[in-house]
Amino acid sequence: MTNTNELLDAMRSETLALEGGAPVITHEFPRYNSLGKEEQDAVQKVMESGVLSQFLGCWHDDFYGGSKVQAFEAQCADYFGVKHAITVNSWTSGLIAAVGALDIEPGDEIIVTPWTMCASATAILHWNAIPVFADIDPQTFNLDPESVRRNISEKTRAIIAIADEFNLKIISDTAQAPAAKYKGKWAGTLGDIGGYSLNYHKHIHTGEGGVVVTNDDALAERVRLIRNHAEAVLPDREAMPINNMLGYNFRLGEIECAIGIEQLKKLNGLVESRRALAERLAEGICKLPGLSVPYVADGNTHVYYVFPLLVDPDITGVSQYQNLHLLPMYQQKTAYGSSGFPWSADFTRQDISYEKGICPVAEDMNDRTYLGFGMCTYDLTESDVDLIIQAFHKVWAHKVEMSR
Ligand SMILES: *Cc1c(COP(=O)(O)O)cnc(C)c1O
């Protein structure tokens, strides 16, 4: 690969595609597709069996699902090295069940990042608990422990960092990070409950779906109950705390789990190939001024669901990533009806703020500096990545010079 300055020099004489020049990238990248013959065959077998879901919502062996559900769960537990893996029909459902499984009361607070997908926070509201947004670290984009600390109140029950010190629970929304590691352990398995999304956009998928992981027997059982109409089976259960056993139908079917079994076998390879492409891209553009490539802290691995960049706002426009606290539902407090419930309720602390300014790092990234693109959107080759590198240099050769 050519070095940054040579490539910038070569690109200087070319006209930007925006201004009528020839584009660097002339073909459409093919869609990322993790499915193959293995999944087709597995689906075919389930179809032939005639049993597309075997769950029963009453107390019976099938309360825990059919053979593919149970086999996929056993394989996930084995892969992630946890006692329990529980499939759900989406990771949004998984998050709702995880929050419900904790021993929380309406008005209790859970600290969450605004730099995530909306379900991380709405899962809290489903139980009439209150999301409290803490700011993020500008390098890792993870929750900033100092900001978490400042947001802990007497009502806080769960968070994602420094939890031990305060005897709080941790739920990790590792939806986008299956097979990422922290000091040799899988992301998602370090807290009390974690999990992964199996929706169509993620590294591996079952169309829709999710997996909850935990080492805690009681939490696992409470998640399984919420997954499958808990209220109907509680009369037959003894010695179970029965608060928050508002049952849902969060069950995943046999077809999805048969696909999941095949997808899980491919996870390492798919993540490795994303990582290799992302590292090639990072190396190709890391010397461009005013651009920060993904930071990987010591002891961590990155699985590059997204390739996140920070860009000097003078150089180029940025694509935004929502800040959850700024969404209309939080600004207007309209989660349930129009009276401001649950924020307006007696059980809620009355000074919960979602004002712009509470998370300055996340807000600034969203407004000015963040540029991310999905590594699981297209099936990129090394030469595609090299074209993307060239395109960056072309934009930089023009924009940086113009802005200086
Ligand atoms: C995808 C995703 C979710 C939701 O997962 P679904 O399976 O689509 O419900 C939640 N949190 C994060 C961070 C995600 O990326």
Coordinates of C-alpha atoms and ligand atoms in Angstrom, one line a residue:
M1 CA 0.0 0.0 0.0
T2 CA 1.2 3.5 -0.8
N3 CA 1.9 5.9 2.0
T4 CA -0.5 8.7 3.0
N5 CA 1.4 11.6 1.4
E6 CA 2.0 9.9 -1.9
L7 CA -1.7 9.0 -2.1
L8 CA -2.7 12.5 -1.2
D9 CA -0.4 13.9 -3.9
A10 CA -1.9 11.5 -6.5
M11 CA -5.4 12.5 -5.5
R12 CA -4.8 16.3 -5.6
S13 CA -5.1 16.6 -9.3
E14 CA -8.3 14.5 -9.5
T15 CA -11.7 16.2 -9.4
L16 CA -14.1 15.2 -6.6
A17 CA -17.0 13.1 -7.8
L18 CA -19.2 15.6 -6.0
E19 CA -17.9 18.3 -8.4
G20 CA -18.3 16.1 -11.5
G21 CA -15.1 14.1 -11.4
A22 CA -14.8 10.3 -11.9
P23 CA -15.7 8.5 -8.7
V24 CA -13.0 6.2 -7.1
I25 CA -15.6 3.6 -6.3
T26 CA -17.5 2.6 -9.5
H27 CA -19.3 -0.6 -8.5
E28 CA -21.9 -1.2 -5.9
F29 CA -20.6 -3.4 -3.0
P30 CA -22.5 -6.6 -2.6
R31 CA -24.7 -7.0 0.4
Y32 CA -23.2 -8.8 3.4
N33 CA -24.7 -12.2 3.7
S34 CA -23.8 -14.7 6.4
L35 CA -26.3 -17.4 5.2
G36 CA -25.5 -20.4 3.1
K37 CA -26.4 -23.9 2.2
E38 CA -26.0 -25.0 5.9
E39 CA -28.8 -22.8 7.0
Q40 CA -31.0 -23.8 4.0
D41 CA -30.6 -27.5 4.9
A42 CA -31.2 -26.9 8.6
V43 CA -34.4 -25.0 7.8
Q44 CA -35.5 -27.7 5.4
K45 CA -35.2 -30.3 8.2
V46 CA -37.3 -28.2 10.6
M47 CA -39.9 -27.7 7.9
E48 CA -40.1 -31.5 7.2
S49 CA -40.6 -32.1 11.0
G50 CA -43.7 -29.9 10.9
V51 CA -42.8 -28.5 14.3
L52 CA -42.0 -24.8 13.9
S53 CA -42.3 -24.0 17.6
Q54 CA -42.7 -26.3 20.5
F55 CA -43.2 -23.9 23.4
L56 CA -46.1 -24.4 25.8
G57 CA -47.2 -21.5 28.0
C58 CA -48.1 -23.8 30.8
W59 CA -46.1 -25.9 33.2
H60 CA -44.8 -28.7 31.1
D61 CA -41.4 -29.8 29.8
D62 CA -42.1 -27.8 26.7
F63 CA -42.3 -24.6 28.8
Y64 CA -38.6 -24.2 27.8
G65 CA -39.1 -24.8 24.1
G66 CA -38.4 -27.4 21.5
S67 CA -35.3 -29.3 20.5
K68 CA -33.8 -26.6 18.3
V69 CA -34.4 -23.9 20.9
Q70 CA -32.8 -26.0 23.6
A71 CA -29.9 -27.2 21.4
F72 CA -29.1 -23.7 20.2
E73 CA -29.2 -22.4 23.8
A74 CA -26.9 -25.2 25.0
Q75 CA -24.4 -24.3 22.2
C76 CA -24.6 -20.6 23.0
A77 CA -24.0 -21.3 26.7
D78 CA -21.0 -23.4 25.7
Y79 CA -19.6 -20.9 23.3
F80 CA -19.9 -17.9 25.6
G81 CA -18.8 -19.9 28.6
V82 CA -21.9 -19.2 30.7
K83 CA -24.3 -21.3 32.7
H84 CA -27.4 -20.1 30.9
A85 CA -28.2 -18.9 27.4
I86 CA -31.8 -18.1 26.8
T87 CA -33.1 -17.4 23.3
V88 CA -35.7 -14.6 22.8
N89 CA -37.5 -13.3 19.7
S90 CA -35.4 -10.2 19.7
W91 CA -32.7 -8.6 21.9
T92 CA -35.2 -5.8 22.6
S93 CA -37.3 -8.6 24.2
G94 CA -34.1 -9.8 25.9
L95 CA -33.4 -6.4 27.4
I96 CA -37.0 -6.1 28.7
A97 CA -36.8 -9.5 30.3
A98 CA -33.4 -8.8 31.7
V99 CA -34.6 -5.6 33.4
G100 CA -37.7 -7.4 34.7
A101 CA -35.6 -10.2 36.1
L102 CA -33.8 -7.8 38.3
D103 CA -35.5 -7.0 41.5
I104 CA -36.6 -3.5 40.6
E105 CA -39.5 -1.3 41.6
P106 CA -41.3 1.4 39.6
G107 CA -39.3 4.7 40.0
D108 CA -36.0 2.9 40.4
E109 CA -33.3 4.2 38.2
I110 CA -31.0 2.5 35.8
I111 CA -28.1 4.3 34.4
V112 CA -27.7 3.9 30.7
T113 CA -25.6 5.4 27.9
P114 CA -27.3 7.8 25.4
W115 CA -24.9 6.4 22.7
T116 CA -26.8 3.2 21.9
M117 CA -29.8 1.9 20.2
C118 CA -33.1 3.1 21.7
A119 CA -34.1 -0.3 23.2
S120 CA -31.4 -0.1 25.9
A121 CA -33.3 2.7 27.5
T122 CA -36.9 1.8 26.6
A123 CA -36.4 -1.7 28.2
I124 CA -36.1 0.2 31.5
L125 CA -39.3 2.2 30.9
H126 CA -41.3 -0.9 30.2
W127 CA -41.1 -1.6 34.0
N128 CA -41.9 2.0 34.9
A129 CA -38.3 2.4 36.0
I130 CA -36.4 5.5 35.0
P131 CA -33.5 5.7 32.5
V132 CA -30.8 8.1 33.7
F133 CA -28.3 9.0 31.0
A134 CA -24.6 9.2 31.8
D135 CA -22.0 10.5 29.4
I136 CA -19.5 8.5 27.4
D137 CA -15.8 8.3 27.2
P138 CA -14.5 10.2 24.1
Q139 CA -12.0 7.5 23.2
T140 CA -13.8 4.2 23.8
F141 CA -17.4 5.6 23.4
N142 CA -18.3 3.4 26.4
L143 CA -20.0 4.8 29.6
D144 CA -17.6 7.1 31.4
P145 CA -17.3 5.8 35.0
E146 CA -17.0 9.2 36.4
S147 CA -20.2 10.4 34.8
V148 CA -21.9 7.2 36.0
R149 CA -20.7 7.9 39.5
R150 CA -22.2 11.4 39.4
N151 CA -25.5 10.0 38.3
I152 CA -26.0 7.5 41.0
S153 CA -28.8 8.4 43.4
E154 CA -30.6 6.6 46.2
K155 CA -32.9 5.2 43.6
T156 CA -30.2 3.7 41.3
R157 CA -30.5 -0.1 41.0
A158 CA -28.4 -1.1 37.9
I159 CA -25.7 0.3 35.6
I160 CA -23.0 -0.9 33.3
A161 CA -19.8 0.1 35.1
I162 CA -18.2 0.5 38.6
A163 CA -21.2 -1.5 39.9
D164 CA -19.6 -3.6 42.6
E165 CA -18.6 -0.6 44.7
F166 CA -22.3 0.4 45.0
N167 CA -23.8 -3.1 45.0
L168 CA -25.6 -2.5 41.8
K169 CA -26.5 -4.9 39.0
I170 CA -25.0 -4.8 35.6
I171 CA -26.9 -5.5 32.4
S172 CA -24.7 -5.3 29.3
D173 CA -26.2 -4.5 26.0
T174 CA -23.7 -6.3 23.9
A175 CA -26.1 -6.6 21.0
Q176 CA -23.4 -5.7 18.5
A177 CA -20.5 -7.4 20.1
P178 CA -20.7 -11.1 20.1
A179 CA -17.2 -12.5 20.2
A180 CA -15.6 -9.3 21.5
K181 CA -13.3 -9.9 24.4
Y182 CA -12.3 -8.0 27.5
K183 CA -9.2 -9.5 29.2
G184 CA -9.9 -12.9 27.7
K185 CA -13.6 -12.9 28.6
W186 CA -16.5 -12.5 26.2
A187 CA -18.2 -9.1 26.3
G188 CA -21.7 -9.7 27.7
T189 CA -20.6 -12.2 30.2
L190 CA -18.8 -9.8 32.6
G191 CA -21.9 -8.4 34.3
D192 CA -25.1 -10.0 35.8
I193 CA -26.9 -10.3 32.5
G194 CA -25.8 -9.7 29.0
G195 CA -26.8 -10.7 25.5
Y196 CA -26.7 -10.4 21.8
S197 CA -29.1 -9.5 19.0
L198 CA -29.7 -11.9 16.2
N199 CA -31.5 -9.4 13.9
Y200 CA -30.8 -9.3 10.2
H201 CA -28.2 -6.5 10.5
K202 CA -25.8 -8.1 13.0
H203 CA -22.7 -10.3 12.4
I204 CA -24.8 -13.4 12.7
H205 CA -28.6 -13.5 12.6
T206 CA -31.7 -15.6 12.5
G207 CA -33.8 -12.9 10.8
E208 CA -35.1 -11.7 14.2
G209 CA -33.9 -13.0 17.5
G210 CA -31.7 -12.6 20.5
V211 CA -29.8 -14.5 23.2
V212 CA -29.6 -13.6 26.9
V213 CA -26.6 -14.8 28.8
T214 CA -26.1 -15.1 32.6
N215 CA -24.3 -17.2 35.2
D216 CA -27.1 -16.5 37.8
D217 CA -29.6 -19.3 38.1
A218 CA -32.3 -17.2 39.6
L219 CA -32.0 -14.4 37.0
A220 CA -32.0 -17.0 34.2
E221 CA -35.2 -18.6 35.5
R222 CA -36.9 -15.2 35.9
V223 CA -35.9 -14.4 32.3
R224 CA -37.3 -17.7 31.1
L225 CA -40.6 -17.0 33.0
I226 CA -41.0 -13.5 31.5
R227 CA -40.3 -15.0 28.1
N228 CA -43.2 -17.3 28.4
H229 CA -46.3 -15.9 30.2
A230 CA -44.9 -16.1 33.7
E231 CA -48.2 -15.2 35.3
A232 CA -49.9 -18.4 34.1
V233 CA -47.4 -20.8 35.6
L234 CA -46.6 -19.1 38.9
P235 CA -49.4 -21.0 40.8
D236 CA -47.3 -24.1 40.2
R237 CA -44.0 -22.6 41.2
E238 CA -42.7 -22.5 44.7
A239 CA -40.0 -20.4 46.3
M240 CA -39.8 -17.9 43.5
P241 CA -39.9 -14.2 44.0
I242 CA -43.0 -13.4 41.9
N243 CA -42.7 -9.6 41.5
N244 CA -42.4 -8.4 37.9
M245 CA -43.6 -11.7 36.5
L246 CA -45.7 -9.9 33.9
G247 CA -45.4 -12.5 31.2
Y248 CA -44.8 -11.8 27.6
N249 CA -44.4 -14.0 24.6
F250 CA -40.7 -13.5 23.8
R251 CA -40.2 -17.0 22.4
L252 CA -38.0 -17.8 19.5
G253 CA -39.0 -20.5 17.0
E254 CA -37.4 -23.8 15.9
I255 CA -36.6 -22.5 12.4
E256 CA -34.7 -19.5 13.8
C257 CA -32.8 -21.7 16.3
A258 CA -31.9 -24.2 13.6
I259 CA -30.4 -21.3 11.6
G260 CA -28.8 -20.0 14.8
I261 CA -27.0 -23.3 15.3
E262 CA -25.3 -22.9 11.9
Q263 CA -24.7 -19.2 12.3
L264 CA -22.9 -19.7 15.6
K265 CA -20.4 -22.0 13.9
K266 CA -19.6 -19.2 11.5
L267 CA -19.3 -16.4 14.2
N268 CA -15.5 -16.6 14.7
G269 CA -14.7 -16.6 11.0
L270 CA -17.1 -13.7 10.3
V271 CA -15.8 -11.6 13.1
E272 CA -12.2 -12.3 12.1
S273 CA -12.8 -11.2 8.5
R274 CA -14.5 -8.0 9.7
R275 CA -11.6 -7.4 12.0
A276 CA -9.0 -7.9 9.2
L277 CA -10.9 -5.5 6.9
A278 CA -11.3 -2.9 9.6
E279 CA -7.6 -3.1 10.5
R280 CA -6.7 -2.6 6.9
L281 CA -9.0 0.4 6.6
A282 CA -7.7 1.9 9.9
E283 CA -4.1 1.5 8.8
G284 CA -4.8 3.0 5.4
I285 CA -6.4 6.2 6.8
C286 CA -4.9 6.6 10.3
K287 CA -2.4 9.2 9.2
L288 CA -4.9 11.6 7.6
P289 CA -5.0 14.8 9.7
G290 CA -8.1 15.6 11.7
L291 CA -9.3 11.9 11.7
S292 CA -9.3 9.4 14.6
V293 CA -9.6 5.7 13.7
P294 CA -11.2 3.3 16.2
Y295 CA -9.4 3.1 19.5
V296 CA -9.0 -0.3 21.0
A297 CA -8.0 -0.2 24.7
D298 CA -5.5 -2.6 26.1
G299 CA -7.0 -6.0 26.9
N300 CA -9.9 -5.4 24.5
T301 CA -10.8 -6.8 21.1
H302 CA -13.1 -5.0 18.6
V303 CA -15.5 -6.9 16.4
Y304 CA -16.3 -3.9 14.2
Y305 CA -20.0 -4.1 13.8
V306 CA -19.5 -0.4 13.1
F307 CA -16.3 1.2 12.1
P308 CA -16.5 4.4 14.1
L309 CA -14.4 7.5 13.2
L310 CA -14.1 11.0 14.7
V311 CA -13.6 13.7 12.1
D312 CA -12.5 17.3 12.5
P313 CA -15.9 19.1 11.7
D314 CA -14.1 21.6 9.4
I315 CA -13.1 18.8 7.1
T316 CA -16.3 17.0 6.2
G317 CA -19.9 16.7 7.2
V318 CA -20.6 13.8 9.5
S319 CA -23.3 11.2 9.8
Q320 CA -25.1 11.3 13.1
Y321 CA -25.8 8.7 15.7
Q322 CA -28.8 9.6 17.9
N323 CA -28.4 10.7 21.4
L324 CA -31.3 8.9 23.2
H325 CA -32.0 11.5 25.8
L326 CA -32.7 14.0 23.0
L327 CA -35.4 11.9 21.4
P328 CA -38.9 13.4 21.6
M329 CA -40.2 10.7 23.9
Y330 CA -37.7 11.8 26.6
Q331 CA -37.9 15.5 25.8
Q332 CA -41.7 15.5 26.1
K333 CA -41.9 12.5 28.6
T334 CA -44.6 10.8 26.6
A335 CA -43.7 7.1 27.2
Y336 CA -47.2 6.3 28.6
G337 CA -50.1 8.5 27.7
S338 CA -49.6 12.3 27.9
S339 CA -49.4 13.0 31.7
G340 CA -45.6 12.5 31.9
F341 CA -45.9 9.0 33.6
P342 CA -43.8 7.4 35.0
W343 CA -41.6 10.5 35.5
S344 CA -44.6 12.4 37.0
A345 CA -45.5 9.6 39.5
D346 CA -45.0 9.9 43.3
F347 CA -42.5 7.0 43.3
T348 CA -40.1 8.8 40.9
R349 CA -37.4 11.2 41.8
Q350 CA -38.6 14.6 40.6
D351 CA -35.4 16.0 39.3
I352 CA -34.7 13.7 36.4
S353 CA -33.2 15.8 33.5
Y354 CA -32.9 15.0 29.9
E355 CA -31.9 18.5 29.0
K356 CA -29.4 19.0 26.2
G357 CA -26.1 19.5 28.0
I358 CA -26.3 16.5 30.4
C359 CA -24.1 14.4 28.2
P360 CA -21.7 16.9 26.5
V361 CA -19.3 14.3 25.0
A362 CA -22.0 12.2 23.4
E363 CA -23.8 15.4 22.2
D364 CA -20.7 16.8 20.6
M365 CA -19.9 13.6 18.9
N366 CA -23.4 13.4 17.5
D367 CA -23.5 17.0 16.4
R368 CA -20.0 17.5 15.0
T369 CA -17.5 14.7 14.9
Y370 CA -18.8 11.2 14.6
L371 CA -18.7 9.3 11.3
G372 CA -19.5 5.6 11.4
F373 CA -20.2 3.0 8.8
G374 CA -21.4 -0.5 9.1
M375 CA -18.9 -3.3 8.5
C376 CA -21.8 -5.8 8.3
T377 CA -23.7 -3.9 5.6
Y378 CA -21.6 -4.9 2.6
D379 CA -19.5 -7.9 1.8
L380 CA -16.3 -6.0 1.3
T381 CA -13.1 -7.4 -0.1
E382 CA -9.6 -6.2 0.5
S383 CA -9.6 -4.3 -2.8
D384 CA -12.9 -2.7 -1.9
V385 CA -11.3 -1.5 1.3
D386 CA -8.4 -0.1 -0.7
L387 CA -10.8 1.9 -2.8
I388 CA -12.4 3.3 0.3
I389 CA -8.9 4.3 1.5
Q390 CA -8.3 6.0 -1.8
A391 CA -11.7 7.8 -1.6
F392 CA -10.8 9.1 1.9
H393 CA -7.5 10.4 0.5
K394 CA -9.2 12.1 -2.4
V395 CA -11.6 13.9 -0.1
W396 CA -8.8 14.9 2.2
A397 CA -6.6 16.1 -0.6
H398 CA -9.3 18.6 -1.5
K399 CA -11.1 19.4 1.7
V400 CA -8.1 19.7 4.1
E401 CA -6.3 22.0 1.7
M402 CA -9.4 24.1 1.2
S403 CA -10.1 24.5 4.9
R404 CA -6.5 25.4 5.8
Ligands
LIG1 C1 -29.6 -4.3 17.5 C2 -29.5 -3.7 18.9 C3 -30.6 -3.8 19.8 C4 -31.9 -4.5 19.5 O1 -31.8 -5.7 19.1 P1 -33.0 -6.4 18.3 O2 -32.7 -7.8 18.2 O3 -33.1 -5.7 17.0 O4 -34.3 -6.2 19.1 C5 -30.4 -3.3 21.1 N1 -29.2 -2.7 21.4 C6 -28.2 -2.5 20.5 C7 -27.0 -1.8 21.0 C8 -28.3 -3.0 19.2 O5 -27.4 -2.8 18.4

